[in-house]
Coordinates of C-alpha atoms in Angstrom, one line a residue:
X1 CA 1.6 -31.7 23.1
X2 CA -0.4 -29.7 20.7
X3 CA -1.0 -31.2 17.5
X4 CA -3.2 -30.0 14.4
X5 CA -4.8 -32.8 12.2
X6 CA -6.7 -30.8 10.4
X7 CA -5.3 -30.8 6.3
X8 CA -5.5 -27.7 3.9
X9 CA -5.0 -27.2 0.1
X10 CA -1.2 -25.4 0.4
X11 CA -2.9 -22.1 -1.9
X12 CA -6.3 -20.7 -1.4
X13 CA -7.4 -19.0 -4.4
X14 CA -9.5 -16.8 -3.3
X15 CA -7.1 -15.0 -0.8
X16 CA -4.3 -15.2 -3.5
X17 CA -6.4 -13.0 -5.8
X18 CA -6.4 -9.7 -3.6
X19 CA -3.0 -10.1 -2.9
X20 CA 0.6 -8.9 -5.0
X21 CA 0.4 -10.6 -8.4
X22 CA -2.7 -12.4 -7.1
X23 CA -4.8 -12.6 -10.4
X24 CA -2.0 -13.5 -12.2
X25 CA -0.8 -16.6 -10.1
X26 CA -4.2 -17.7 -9.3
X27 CA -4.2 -18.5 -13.0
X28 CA -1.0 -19.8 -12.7
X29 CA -1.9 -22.4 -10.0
X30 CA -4.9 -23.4 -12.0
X31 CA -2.4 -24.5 -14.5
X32 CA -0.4 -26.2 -12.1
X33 CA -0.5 -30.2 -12.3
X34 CA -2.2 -31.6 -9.3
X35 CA 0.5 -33.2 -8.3
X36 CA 2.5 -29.6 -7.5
X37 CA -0.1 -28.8 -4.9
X38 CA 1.2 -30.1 -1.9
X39 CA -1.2 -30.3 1.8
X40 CA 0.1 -28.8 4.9
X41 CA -1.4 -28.8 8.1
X42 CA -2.0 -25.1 8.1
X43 CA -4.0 -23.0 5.2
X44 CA -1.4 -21.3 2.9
X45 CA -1.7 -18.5 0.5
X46 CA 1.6 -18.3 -1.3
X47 CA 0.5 -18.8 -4.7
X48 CA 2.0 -21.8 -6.3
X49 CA 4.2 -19.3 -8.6
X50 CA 6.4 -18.3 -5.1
X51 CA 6.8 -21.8 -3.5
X52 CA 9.6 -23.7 -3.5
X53 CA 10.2 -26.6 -6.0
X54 CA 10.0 -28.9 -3.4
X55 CA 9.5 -30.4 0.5
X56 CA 12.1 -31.6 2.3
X57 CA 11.6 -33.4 5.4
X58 CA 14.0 -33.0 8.4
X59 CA 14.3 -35.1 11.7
X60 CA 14.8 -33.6 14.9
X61 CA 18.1 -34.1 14.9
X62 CA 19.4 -32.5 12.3
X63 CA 20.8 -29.0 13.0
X64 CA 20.8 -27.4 9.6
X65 CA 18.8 -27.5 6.1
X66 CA 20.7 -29.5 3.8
X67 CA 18.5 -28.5 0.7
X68 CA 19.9 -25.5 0.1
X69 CA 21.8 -24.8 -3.2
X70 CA 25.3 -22.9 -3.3
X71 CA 23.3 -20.2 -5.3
X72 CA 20.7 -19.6 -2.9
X73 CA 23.1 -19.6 0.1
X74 CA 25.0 -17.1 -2.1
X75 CA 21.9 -14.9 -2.7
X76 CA 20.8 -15.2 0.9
X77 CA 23.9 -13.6 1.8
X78 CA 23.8 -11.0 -0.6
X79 CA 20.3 -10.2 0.3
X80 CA 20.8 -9.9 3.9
X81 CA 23.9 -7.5 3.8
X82 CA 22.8 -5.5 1.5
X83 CA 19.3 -5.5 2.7
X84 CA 20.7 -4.8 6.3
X85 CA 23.1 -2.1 5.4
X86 CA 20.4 -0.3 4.0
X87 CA 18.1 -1.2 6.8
X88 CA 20.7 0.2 9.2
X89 CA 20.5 3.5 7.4
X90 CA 17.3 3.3 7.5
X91 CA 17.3 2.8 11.4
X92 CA 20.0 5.3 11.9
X93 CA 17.4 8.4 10.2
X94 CA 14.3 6.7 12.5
X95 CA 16.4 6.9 15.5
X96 CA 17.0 10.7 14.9
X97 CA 13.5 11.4 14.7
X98 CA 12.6 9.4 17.8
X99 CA 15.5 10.8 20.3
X100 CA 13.1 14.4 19.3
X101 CA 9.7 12.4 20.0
X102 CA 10.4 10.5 22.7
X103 CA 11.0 12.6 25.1
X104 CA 7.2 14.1 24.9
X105 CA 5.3 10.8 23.8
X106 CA 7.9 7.8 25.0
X107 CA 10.1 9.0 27.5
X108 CA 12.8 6.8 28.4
X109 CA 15.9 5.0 26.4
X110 CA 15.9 4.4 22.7
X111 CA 16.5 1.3 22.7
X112 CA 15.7 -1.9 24.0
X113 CA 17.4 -5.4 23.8
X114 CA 16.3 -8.9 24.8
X115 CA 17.8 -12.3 24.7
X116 CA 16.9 -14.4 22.0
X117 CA 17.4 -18.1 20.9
X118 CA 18.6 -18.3 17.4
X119 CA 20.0 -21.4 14.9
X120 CA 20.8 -24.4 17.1
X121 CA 19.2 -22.7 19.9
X122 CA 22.3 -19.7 20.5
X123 CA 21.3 -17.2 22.2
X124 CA 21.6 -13.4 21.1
X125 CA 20.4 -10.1 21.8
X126 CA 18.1 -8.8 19.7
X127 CA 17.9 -4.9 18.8
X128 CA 14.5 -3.2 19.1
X129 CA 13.4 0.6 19.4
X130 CA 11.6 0.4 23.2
X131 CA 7.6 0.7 22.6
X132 CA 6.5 0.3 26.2
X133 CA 7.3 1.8 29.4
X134 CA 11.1 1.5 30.6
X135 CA 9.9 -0.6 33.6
X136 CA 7.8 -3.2 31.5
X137 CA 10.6 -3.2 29.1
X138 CA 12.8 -5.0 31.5
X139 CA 10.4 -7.6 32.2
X140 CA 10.4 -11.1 30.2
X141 CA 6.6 -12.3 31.0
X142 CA 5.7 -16.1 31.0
X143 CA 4.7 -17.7 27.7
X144 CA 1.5 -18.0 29.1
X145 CA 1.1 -14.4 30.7
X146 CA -1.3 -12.2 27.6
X147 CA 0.9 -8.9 26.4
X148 CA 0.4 -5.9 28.8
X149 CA -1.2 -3.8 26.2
X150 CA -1.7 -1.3 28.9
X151 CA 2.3 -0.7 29.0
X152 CA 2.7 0.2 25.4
X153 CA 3.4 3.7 25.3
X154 CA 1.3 5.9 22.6
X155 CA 4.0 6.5 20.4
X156 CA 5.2 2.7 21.0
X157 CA 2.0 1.4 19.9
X158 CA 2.6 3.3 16.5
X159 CA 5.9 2.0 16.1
X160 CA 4.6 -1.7 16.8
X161 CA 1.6 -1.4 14.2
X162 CA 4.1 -0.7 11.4
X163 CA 7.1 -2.7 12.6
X164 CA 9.2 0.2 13.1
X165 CA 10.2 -1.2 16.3
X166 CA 11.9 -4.3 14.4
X167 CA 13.9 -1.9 12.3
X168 CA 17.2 -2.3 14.7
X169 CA 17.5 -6.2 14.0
X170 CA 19.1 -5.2 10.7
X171 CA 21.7 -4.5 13.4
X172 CA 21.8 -8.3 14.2
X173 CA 21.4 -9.5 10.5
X174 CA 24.8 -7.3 10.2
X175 CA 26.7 -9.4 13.2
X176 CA 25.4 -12.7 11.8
X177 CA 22.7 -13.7 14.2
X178 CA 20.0 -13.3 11.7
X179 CA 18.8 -13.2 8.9
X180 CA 16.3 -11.0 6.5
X181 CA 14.0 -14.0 6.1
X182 CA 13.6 -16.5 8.8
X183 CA 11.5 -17.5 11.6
X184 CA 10.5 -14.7 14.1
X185 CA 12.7 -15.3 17.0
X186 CA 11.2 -15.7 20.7
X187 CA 12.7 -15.4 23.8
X188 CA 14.6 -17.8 26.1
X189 CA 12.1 -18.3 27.9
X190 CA 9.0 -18.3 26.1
X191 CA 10.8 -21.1 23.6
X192 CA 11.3 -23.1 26.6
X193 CA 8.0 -23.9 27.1
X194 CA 6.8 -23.5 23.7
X195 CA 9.7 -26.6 22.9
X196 CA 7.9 -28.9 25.6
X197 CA 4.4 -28.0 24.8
X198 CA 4.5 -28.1 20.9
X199 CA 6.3 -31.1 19.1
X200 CA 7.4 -29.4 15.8
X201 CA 8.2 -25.9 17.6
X202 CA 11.9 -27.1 16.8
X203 CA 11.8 -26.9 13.2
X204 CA 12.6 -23.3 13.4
X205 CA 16.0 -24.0 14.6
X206 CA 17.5 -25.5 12.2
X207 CA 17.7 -21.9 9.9
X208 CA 18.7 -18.6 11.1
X209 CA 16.1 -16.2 12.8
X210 CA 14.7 -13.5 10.7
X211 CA 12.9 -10.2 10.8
X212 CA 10.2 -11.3 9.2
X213 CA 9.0 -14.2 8.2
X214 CA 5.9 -16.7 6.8
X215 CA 4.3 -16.7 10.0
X216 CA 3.8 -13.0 9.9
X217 CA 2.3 -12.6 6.8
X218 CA 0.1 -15.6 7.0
X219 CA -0.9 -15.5 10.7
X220 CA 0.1 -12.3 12.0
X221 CA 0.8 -11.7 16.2
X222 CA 0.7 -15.1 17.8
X223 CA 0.1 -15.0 21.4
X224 CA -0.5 -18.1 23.8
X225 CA 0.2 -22.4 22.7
X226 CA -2.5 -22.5 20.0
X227 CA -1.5 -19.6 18.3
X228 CA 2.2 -20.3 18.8
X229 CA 1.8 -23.7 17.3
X230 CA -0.2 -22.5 14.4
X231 CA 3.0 -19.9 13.7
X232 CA 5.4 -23.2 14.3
X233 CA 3.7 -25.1 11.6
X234 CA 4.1 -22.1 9.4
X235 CA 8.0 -21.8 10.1
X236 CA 8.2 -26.1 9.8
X237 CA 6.8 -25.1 6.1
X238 CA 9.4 -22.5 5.8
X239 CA 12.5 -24.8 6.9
X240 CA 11.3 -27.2 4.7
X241 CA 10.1 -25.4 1.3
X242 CA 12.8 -22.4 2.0
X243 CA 14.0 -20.9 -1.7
X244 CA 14.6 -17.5 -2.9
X245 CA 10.8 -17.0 -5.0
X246 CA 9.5 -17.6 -1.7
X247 CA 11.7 -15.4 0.6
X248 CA 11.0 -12.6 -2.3
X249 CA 7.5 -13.2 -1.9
X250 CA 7.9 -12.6 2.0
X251 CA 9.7 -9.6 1.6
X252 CA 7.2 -8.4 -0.9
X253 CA 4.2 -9.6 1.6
X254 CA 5.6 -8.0 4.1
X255 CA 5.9 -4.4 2.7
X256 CA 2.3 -4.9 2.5
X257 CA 2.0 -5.6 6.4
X258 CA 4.0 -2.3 7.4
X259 CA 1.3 -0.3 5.2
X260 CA -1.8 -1.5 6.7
X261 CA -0.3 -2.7 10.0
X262 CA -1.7 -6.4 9.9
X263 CA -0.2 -8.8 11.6
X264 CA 1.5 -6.3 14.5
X265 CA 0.0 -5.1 17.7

């Protein structure tokens, strides 16, 4: 099992300064009582502004958050549909644009689905624009097997950089297996192993999957155990501190990944 002892201050001012609102809240948290400021076993930069009011602590066998109030279950709703219905326009203009470039700089189909593992471990097929070669596409490598970098098609590796690929899973937050804001979700068979190799890997289960979520913007692509488990502890915070400042803050955070393409590859 991989386990981090290691304990960091949950804000970090000086990263919180360059980012949205950073002067601002890093003021803010040095206002903050001490006893707001809560340790986590990862470093985190959400300002103290963003977090949720609170930590919650869930066993592994509970299925489901129980923390959550009728009005953010409402407005997590309401932000996902709308959000998606928007994001499926969105997808629907891309796609036009790709079926003219793809035959010069990606050839092959449009679109590529995997299966997924999503709340309570269902699986689902996620929706992605195809970035490598048809023939890798069908592959599901080993959680231990690096990405085949070599595979990504020109155009694909674009698309990846900016998260354009991801655009399509507003296609799955329409048919209710995710959601906006959530844990990234992996594949059937890369959670397998990741479930026997890192003990709180199987926090992220207990919420919906989402398109994007505090994982990417605090550790960007995780690739391998150690990484992985790094990302889990960031999703455990998630499940456990989940409210709608900080899933605003995500989305806000994570505008700022699709413009400078951290966090992709």
């Amino acid at each position: 099992m991989t386990n981090f002892t290691h304990r960091y201050p949950s804000v970090n001012h000086e990263m919180s300064a360059s980012l949205p609102f950073g002067s601002f809240a890093q003021n803010f948290n040095q206002q903050l009582s001490g006893s707001f400021m809560r340790e986590y076993a990862v470093a985190l930069t959400v300002p103290a502004i963003f977090q949720g009011p609170a930590q919650h602590s869930y066993s592994k066998d509970d299925t489901s958050v129980t923390h959550w109030s009728l009005r953010f279950k409402v407005y997590k709703l309401v932000f996902d549909k709308g959000l998606a219905l928007m994001g499926v326009a969105l997808t629907g203009m891309v796609a036009l644009a790709l079926l003219v470039l793809n035959p010069f700089f990606n050839p092959g189909p449009l679109f590529f689905r995997q299966d997924r593992l999503g709340k309570n471990k269902a699986s689902f097929s996620i929706w992605k624009f195809r970035t490598m070669i048809p023939e890798a596409s069908g592959r599901d490598r080993s959680a231990t097997c690096q990405l085949e970098v070599n595979r990504i098609t020109p155009l694909g590796r674009a698309l990846r950089k900016y998260r354009i690929d991801e655009l399509p899973n507003f296609i799955n937050v329409l048919t209710g297996d995710m959601s906006v804001i959530g844990p990234r979700p992996d594949s059937a068979r890369h959670a397998a192993h990741y479930l026997t190799a890192i003990d709180h890997y199987d926090y992220r289960f207990k919420v919906k999957p989402g398109i994007t979520g505090l994982a990417q913007i605090e550790s960007g692509y995780a690739e391998g155990v150690e990484a992985t488990s790094i990302k889990a502890h960031y999703d455990q915070i998630y499940v456990e501190t989940s409210s709608g400042r900080l899933d605003v803050y995500i989305a806000l955070r994570t505008v700022q990944v699709m413009l400078t393409g951290f966090g992709a590859r």
